[in-house]
mmCIF file of N, CA, C and O in Angstrom:
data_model
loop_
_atom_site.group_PDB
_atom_site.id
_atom_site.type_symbol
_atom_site.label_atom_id
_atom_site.label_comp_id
_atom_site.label_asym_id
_atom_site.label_seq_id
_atom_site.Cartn_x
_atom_site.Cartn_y
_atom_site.Cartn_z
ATOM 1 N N UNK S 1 6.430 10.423 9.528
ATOM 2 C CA UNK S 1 5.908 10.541 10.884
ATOM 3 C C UNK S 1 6.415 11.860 11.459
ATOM 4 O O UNK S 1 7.616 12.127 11.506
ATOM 5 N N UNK S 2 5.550 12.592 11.850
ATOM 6 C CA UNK S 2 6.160 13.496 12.595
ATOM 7 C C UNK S 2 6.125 14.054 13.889
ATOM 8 O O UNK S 2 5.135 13.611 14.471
ATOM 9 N N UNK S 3 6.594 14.620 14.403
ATOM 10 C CA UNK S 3 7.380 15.076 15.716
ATOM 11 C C UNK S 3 5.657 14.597 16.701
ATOM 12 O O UNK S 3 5.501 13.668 17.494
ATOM 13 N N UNK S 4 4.758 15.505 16.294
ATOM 14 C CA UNK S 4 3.586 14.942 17.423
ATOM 15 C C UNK S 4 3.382 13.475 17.384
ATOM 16 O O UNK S 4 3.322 13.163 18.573
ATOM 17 N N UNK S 5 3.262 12.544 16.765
ATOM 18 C CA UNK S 5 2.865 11.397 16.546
ATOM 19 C C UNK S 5 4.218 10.477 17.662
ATOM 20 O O UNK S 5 4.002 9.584 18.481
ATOM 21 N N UNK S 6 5.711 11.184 17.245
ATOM 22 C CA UNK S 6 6.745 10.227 17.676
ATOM 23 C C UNK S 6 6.696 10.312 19.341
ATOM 24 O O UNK S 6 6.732 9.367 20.129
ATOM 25 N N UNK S 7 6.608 11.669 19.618
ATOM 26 C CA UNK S 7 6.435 12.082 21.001
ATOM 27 C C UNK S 7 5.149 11.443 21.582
ATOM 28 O O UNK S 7 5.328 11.118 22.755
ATOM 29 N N UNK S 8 4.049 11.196 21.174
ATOM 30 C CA UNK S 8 2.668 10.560 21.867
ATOM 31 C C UNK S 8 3.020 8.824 21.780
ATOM 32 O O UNK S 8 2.646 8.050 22.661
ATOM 33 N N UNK S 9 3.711 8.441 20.700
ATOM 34 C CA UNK S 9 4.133 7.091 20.841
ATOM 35 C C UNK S 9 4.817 7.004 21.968
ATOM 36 O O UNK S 9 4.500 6.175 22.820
ATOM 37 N N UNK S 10 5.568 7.617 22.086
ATOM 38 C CA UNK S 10 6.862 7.440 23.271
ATOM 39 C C UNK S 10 6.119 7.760 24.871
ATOM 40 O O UNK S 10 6.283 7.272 25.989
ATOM 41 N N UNK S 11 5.232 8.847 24.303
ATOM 42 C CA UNK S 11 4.670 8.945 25.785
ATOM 43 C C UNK S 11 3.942 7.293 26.037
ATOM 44 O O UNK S 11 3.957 6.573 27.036
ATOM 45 N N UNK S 12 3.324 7.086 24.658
ATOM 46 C CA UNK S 12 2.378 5.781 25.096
ATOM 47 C C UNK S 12 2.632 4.804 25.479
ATOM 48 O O UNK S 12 1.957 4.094 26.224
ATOM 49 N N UNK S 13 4.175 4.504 24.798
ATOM 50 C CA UNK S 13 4.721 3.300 24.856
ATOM 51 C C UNK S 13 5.281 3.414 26.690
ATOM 52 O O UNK S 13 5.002 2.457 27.412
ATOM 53 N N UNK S 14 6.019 4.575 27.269
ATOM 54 C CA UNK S 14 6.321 4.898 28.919
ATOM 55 C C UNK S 14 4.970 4.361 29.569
ATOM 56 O O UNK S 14 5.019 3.462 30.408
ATOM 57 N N UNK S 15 3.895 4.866 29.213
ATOM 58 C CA UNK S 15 2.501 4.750 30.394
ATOM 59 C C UNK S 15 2.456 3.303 29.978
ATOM 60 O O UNK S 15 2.824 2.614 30.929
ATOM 61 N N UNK S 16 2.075 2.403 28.675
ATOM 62 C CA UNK S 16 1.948 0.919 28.921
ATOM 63 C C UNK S 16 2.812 0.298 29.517
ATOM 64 O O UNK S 16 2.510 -0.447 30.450
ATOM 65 N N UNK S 17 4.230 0.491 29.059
ATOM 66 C CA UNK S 17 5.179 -0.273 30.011
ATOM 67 C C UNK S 17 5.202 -0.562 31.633
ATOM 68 O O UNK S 17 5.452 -1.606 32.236
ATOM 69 N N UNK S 18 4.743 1.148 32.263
ATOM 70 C CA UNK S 18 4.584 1.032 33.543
ATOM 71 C C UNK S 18 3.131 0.662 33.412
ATOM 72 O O UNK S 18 3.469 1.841 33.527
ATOM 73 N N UNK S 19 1.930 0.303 33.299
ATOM 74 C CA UNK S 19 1.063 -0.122 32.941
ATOM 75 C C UNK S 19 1.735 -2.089 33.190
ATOM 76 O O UNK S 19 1.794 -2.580 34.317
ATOM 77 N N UNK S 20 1.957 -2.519 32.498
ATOM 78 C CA UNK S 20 2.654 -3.833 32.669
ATOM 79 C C UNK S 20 3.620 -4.065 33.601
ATOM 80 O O UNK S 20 4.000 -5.237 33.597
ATOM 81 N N UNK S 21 4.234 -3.244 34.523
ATOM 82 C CA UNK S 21 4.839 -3.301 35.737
ATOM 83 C C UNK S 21 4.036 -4.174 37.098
ATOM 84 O O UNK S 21 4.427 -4.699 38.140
ATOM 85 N N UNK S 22 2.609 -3.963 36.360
ATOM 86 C CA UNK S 22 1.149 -4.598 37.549
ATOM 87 C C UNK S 22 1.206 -6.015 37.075
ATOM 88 O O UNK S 22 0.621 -6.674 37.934
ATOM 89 N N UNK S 23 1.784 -7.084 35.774
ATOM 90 C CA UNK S 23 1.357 -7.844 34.996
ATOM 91 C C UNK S 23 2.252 -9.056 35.759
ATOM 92 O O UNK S 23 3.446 -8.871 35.523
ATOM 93 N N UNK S 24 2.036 -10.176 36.559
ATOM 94 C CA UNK S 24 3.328 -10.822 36.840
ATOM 95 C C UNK S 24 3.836 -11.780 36.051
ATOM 96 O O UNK S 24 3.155 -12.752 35.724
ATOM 97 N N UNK S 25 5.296 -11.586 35.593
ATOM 98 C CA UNK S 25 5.846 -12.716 34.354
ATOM 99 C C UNK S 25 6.565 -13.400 34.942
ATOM 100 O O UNK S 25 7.720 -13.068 34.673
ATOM 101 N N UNK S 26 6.525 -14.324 35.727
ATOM 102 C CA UNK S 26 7.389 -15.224 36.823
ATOM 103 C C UNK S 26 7.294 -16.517 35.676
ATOM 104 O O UNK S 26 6.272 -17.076 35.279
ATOM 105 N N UNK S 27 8.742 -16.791 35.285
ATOM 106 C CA UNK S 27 8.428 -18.597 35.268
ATOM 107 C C UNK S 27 8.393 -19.195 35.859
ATOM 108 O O UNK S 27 8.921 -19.142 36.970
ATOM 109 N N UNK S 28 7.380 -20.572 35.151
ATOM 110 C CA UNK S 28 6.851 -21.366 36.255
ATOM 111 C C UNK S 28 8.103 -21.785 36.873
ATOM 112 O O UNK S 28 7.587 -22.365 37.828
ATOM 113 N N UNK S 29 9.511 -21.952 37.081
ATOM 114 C CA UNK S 29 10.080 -23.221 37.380
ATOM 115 C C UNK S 29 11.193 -22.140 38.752
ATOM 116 O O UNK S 29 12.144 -22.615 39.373
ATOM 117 N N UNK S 30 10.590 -20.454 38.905
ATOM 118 C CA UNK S 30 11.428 -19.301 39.387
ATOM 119 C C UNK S 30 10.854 -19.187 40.768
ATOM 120 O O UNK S 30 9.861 -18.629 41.235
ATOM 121 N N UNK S 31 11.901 -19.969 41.292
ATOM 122 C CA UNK S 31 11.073 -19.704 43.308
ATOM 123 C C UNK S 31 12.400 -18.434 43.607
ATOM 124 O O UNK S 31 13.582 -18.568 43.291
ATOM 125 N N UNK S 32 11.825 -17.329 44.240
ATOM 126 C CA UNK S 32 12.924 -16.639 45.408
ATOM 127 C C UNK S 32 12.486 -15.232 44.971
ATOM 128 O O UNK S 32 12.616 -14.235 45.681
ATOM 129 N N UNK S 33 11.917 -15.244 43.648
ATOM 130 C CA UNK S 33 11.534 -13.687 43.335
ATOM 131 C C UNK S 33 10.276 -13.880 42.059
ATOM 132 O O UNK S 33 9.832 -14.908 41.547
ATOM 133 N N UNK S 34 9.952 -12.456 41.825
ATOM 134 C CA UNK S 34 8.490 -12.637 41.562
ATOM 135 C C UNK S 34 8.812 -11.233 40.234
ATOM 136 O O UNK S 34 9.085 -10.067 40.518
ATOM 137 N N UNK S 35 8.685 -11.755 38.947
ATOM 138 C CA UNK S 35 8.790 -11.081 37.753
ATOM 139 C C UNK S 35 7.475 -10.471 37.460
ATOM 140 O O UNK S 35 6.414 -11.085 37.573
ATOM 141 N N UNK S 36 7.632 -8.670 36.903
ATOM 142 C CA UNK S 36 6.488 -7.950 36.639
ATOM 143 C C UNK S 36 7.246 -7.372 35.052
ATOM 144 O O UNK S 36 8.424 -7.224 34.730
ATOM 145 N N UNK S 37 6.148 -7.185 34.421
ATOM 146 C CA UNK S 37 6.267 -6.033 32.945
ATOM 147 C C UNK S 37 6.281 -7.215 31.722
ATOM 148 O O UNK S 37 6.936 -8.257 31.751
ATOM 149 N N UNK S 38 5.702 -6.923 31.032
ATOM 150 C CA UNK S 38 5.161 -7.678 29.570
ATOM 151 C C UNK S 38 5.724 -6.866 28.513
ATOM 152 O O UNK S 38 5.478 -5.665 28.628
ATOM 153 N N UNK S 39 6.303 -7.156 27.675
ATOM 154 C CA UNK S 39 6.712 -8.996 27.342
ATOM 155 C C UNK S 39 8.344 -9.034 27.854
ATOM 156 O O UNK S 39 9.019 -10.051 27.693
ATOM 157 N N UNK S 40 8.742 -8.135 28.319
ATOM 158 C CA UNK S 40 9.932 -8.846 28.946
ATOM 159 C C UNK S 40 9.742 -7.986 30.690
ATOM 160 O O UNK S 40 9.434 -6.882 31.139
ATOM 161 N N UNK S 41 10.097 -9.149 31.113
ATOM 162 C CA UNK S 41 9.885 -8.752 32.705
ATOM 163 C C UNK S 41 11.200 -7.864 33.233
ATOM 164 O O UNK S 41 12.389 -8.181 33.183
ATOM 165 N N UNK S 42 10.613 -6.702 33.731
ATOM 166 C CA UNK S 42 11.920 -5.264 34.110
ATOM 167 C C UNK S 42 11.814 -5.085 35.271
ATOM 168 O O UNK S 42 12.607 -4.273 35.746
ATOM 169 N N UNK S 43 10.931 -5.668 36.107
ATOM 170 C CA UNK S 43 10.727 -5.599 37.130
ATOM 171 C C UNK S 43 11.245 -6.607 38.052
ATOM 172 O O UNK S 43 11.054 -7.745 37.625
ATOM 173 N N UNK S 44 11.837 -6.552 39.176
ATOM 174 C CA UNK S 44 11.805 -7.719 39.896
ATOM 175 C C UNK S 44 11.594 -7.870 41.417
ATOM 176 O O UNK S 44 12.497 -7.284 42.014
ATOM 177 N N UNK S 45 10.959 -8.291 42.010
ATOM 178 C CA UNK S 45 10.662 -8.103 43.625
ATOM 179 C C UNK S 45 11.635 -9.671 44.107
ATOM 180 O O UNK S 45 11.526 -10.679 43.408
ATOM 181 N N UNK S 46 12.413 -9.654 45.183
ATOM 182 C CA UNK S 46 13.043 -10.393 45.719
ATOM 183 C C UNK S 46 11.812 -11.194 46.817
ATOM 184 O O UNK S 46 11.231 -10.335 47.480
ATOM 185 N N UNK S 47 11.406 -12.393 47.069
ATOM 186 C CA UNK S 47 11.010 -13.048 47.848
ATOM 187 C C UNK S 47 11.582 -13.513 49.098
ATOM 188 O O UNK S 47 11.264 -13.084 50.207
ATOM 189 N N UNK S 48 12.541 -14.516 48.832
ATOM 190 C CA UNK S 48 13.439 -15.272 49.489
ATOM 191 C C UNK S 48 14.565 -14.119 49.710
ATOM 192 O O UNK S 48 15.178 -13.339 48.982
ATOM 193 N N UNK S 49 14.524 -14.366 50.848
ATOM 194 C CA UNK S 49 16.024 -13.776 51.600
ATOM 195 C C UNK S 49 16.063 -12.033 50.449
ATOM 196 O O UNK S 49 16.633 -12.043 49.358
ATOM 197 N N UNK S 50 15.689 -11.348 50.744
ATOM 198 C CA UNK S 50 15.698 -10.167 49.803
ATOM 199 C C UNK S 50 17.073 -9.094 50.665
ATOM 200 O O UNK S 50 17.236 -9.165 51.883
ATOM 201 N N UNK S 51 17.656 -8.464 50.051
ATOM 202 C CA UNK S 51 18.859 -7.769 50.962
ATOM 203 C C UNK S 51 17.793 -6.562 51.512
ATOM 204 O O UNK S 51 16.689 -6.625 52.052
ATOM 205 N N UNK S 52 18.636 -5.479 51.124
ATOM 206 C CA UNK S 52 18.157 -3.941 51.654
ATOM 207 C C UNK S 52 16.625 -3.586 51.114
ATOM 208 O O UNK S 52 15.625 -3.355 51.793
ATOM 209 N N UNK S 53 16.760 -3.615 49.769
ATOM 210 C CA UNK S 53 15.549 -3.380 49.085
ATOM 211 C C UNK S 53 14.995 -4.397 48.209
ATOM 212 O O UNK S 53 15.675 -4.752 47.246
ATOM 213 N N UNK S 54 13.891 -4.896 48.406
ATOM 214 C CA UNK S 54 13.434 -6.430 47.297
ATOM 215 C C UNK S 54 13.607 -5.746 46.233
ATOM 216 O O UNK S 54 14.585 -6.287 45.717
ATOM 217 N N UNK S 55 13.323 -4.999 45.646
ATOM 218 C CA UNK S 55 13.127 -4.794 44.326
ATOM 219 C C UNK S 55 13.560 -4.451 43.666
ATOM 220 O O UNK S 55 14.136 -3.444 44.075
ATOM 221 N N UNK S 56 13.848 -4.715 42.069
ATOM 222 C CA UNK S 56 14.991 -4.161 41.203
ATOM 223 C C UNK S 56 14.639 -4.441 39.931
ATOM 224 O O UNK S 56 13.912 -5.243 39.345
ATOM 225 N N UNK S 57 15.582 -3.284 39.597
ATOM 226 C CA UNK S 57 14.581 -3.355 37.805
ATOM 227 C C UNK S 57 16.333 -2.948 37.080
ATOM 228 O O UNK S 57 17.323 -2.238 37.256
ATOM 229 N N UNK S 58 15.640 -4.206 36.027
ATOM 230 C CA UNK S 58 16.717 -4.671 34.898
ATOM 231 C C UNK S 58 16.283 -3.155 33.821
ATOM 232 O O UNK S 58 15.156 -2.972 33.361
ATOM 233 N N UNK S 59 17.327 -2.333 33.630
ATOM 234 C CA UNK S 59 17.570 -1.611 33.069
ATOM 235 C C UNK S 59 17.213 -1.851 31.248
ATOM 236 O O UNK S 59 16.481 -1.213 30.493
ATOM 237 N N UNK S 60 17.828 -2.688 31.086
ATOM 238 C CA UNK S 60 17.903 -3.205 29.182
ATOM 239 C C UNK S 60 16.545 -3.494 29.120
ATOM 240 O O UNK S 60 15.727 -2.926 28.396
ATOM 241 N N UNK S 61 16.264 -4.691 30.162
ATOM 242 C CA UNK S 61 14.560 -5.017 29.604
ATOM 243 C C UNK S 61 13.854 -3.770 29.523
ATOM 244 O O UNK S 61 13.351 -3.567 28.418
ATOM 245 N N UNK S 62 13.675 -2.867 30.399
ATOM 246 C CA UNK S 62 13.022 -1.660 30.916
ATOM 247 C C UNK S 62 12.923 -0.932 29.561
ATOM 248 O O UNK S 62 11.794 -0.709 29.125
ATOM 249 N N UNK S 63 14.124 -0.498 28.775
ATOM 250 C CA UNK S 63 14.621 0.017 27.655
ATOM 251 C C UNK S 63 13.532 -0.940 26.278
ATOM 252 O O UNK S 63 12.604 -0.493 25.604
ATOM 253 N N UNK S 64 13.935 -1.859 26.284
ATOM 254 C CA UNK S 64 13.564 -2.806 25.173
ATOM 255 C C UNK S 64 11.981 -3.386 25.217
ATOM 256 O O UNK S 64 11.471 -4.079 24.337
ATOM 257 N N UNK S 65 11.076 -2.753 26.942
ATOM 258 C CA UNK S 65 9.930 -2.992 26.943
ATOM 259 C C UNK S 65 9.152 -1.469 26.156
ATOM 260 O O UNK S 65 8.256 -1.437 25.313
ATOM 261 N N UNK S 66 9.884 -0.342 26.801
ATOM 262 C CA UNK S 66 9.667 0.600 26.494
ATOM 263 C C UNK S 66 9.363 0.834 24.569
ATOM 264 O O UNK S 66 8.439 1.461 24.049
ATOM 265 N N UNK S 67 10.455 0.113 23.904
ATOM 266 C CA UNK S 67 11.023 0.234 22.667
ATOM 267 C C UNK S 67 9.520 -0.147 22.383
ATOM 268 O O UNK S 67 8.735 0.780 22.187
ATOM 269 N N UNK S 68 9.000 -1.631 22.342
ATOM 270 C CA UNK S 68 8.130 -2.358 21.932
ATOM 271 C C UNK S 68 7.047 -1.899 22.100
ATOM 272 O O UNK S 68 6.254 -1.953 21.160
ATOM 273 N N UNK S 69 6.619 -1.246 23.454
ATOM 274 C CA UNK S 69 5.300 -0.647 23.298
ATOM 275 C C UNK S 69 5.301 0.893 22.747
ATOM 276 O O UNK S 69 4.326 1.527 22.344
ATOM 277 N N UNK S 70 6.066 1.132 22.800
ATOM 278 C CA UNK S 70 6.263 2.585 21.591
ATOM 279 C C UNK S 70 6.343 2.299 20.091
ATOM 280 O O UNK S 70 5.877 3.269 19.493
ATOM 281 N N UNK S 71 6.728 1.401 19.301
ATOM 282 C CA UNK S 71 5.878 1.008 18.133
ATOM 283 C C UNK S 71 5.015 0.859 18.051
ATOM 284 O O UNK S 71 4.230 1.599 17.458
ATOM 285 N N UNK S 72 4.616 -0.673 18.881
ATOM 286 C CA UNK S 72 3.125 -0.494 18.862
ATOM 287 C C UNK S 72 2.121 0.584 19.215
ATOM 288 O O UNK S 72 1.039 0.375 18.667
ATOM 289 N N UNK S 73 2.150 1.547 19.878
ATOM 290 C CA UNK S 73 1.346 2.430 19.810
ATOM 291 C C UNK S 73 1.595 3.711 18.456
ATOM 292 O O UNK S 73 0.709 4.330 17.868
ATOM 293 N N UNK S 74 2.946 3.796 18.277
ATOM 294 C CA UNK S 74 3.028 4.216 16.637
ATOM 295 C C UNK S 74 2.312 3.917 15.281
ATOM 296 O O UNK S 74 1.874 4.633 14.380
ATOM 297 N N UNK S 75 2.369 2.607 15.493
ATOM 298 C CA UNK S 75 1.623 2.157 14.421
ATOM 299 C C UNK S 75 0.486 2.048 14.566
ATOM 300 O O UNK S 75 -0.226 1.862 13.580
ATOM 301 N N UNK S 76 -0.324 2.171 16.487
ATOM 302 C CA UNK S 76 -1.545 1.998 16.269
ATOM 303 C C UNK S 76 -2.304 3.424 15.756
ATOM 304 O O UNK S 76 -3.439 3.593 15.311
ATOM 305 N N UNK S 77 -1.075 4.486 16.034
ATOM 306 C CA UNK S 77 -1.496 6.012 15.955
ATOM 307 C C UNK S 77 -1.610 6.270 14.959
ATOM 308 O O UNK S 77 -2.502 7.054 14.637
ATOM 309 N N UNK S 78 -0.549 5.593 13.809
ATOM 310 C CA UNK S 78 -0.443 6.096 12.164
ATOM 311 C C UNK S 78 -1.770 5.704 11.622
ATOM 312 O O UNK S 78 -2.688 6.282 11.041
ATOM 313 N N UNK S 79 -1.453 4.197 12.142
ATOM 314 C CA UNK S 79 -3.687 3.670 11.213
ATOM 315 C C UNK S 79 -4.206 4.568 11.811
ATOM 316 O O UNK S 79 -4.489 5.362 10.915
ATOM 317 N N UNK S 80 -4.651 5.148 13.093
ATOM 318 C CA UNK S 80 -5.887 6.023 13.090
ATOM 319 C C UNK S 80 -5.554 7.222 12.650
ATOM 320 O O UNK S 80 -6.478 8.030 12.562
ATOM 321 N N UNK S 81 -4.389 7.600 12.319
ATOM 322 C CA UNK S 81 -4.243 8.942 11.651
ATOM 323 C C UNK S 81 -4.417 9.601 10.373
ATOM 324 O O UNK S 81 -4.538 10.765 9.990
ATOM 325 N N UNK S 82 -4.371 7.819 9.556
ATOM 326 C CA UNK S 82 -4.483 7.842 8.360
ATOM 327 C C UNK S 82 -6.008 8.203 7.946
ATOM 328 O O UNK S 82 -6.215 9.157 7.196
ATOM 329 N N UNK S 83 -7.124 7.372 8.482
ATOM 330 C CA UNK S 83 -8.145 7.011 8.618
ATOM 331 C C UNK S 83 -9.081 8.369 8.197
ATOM 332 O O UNK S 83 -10.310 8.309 8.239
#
């Protein structure tokens, strides 16, 4: 793989992630705040009683959503590259 392919993954995998920031992943059983980003939720808006700012984003998920959609768009880049 090289350098153009790793860099357009990474760009791809940044734009889907924030792309899935719009997606809400709340479990059903989660009253007080309201979960965004697929497949792990990095996002979080406070509902109930929120302090200064509702919203806050889990760093690791953010990282590890990022990770996931940057393969997947790697590998979706290599099949069409191969092609």
């Amino acid at each position: 793989m090289n350098s153009k392919v790793l860099l357009a993954s990474v760009l791809g995998g940044v734009a889907v992630t924030s792309l899935t920031g719009l997606i809400s992943n709340t479990p059903s059983m989660m009253v007080g705040a309201v979960h965004y980003g697929f497949p792990f939720a990095w996002l979080v808006r406070l509902v109930v009683a929120p302090q200064y700012f509702p919203w806050q984003v889990n760093v690791v998920n953010l990282i590890f959503d990022v990770t996931v959609w940057s393969l997947i768009t790697g590998i979706v880049l290599s099949v069409l590259r191969k092609k």
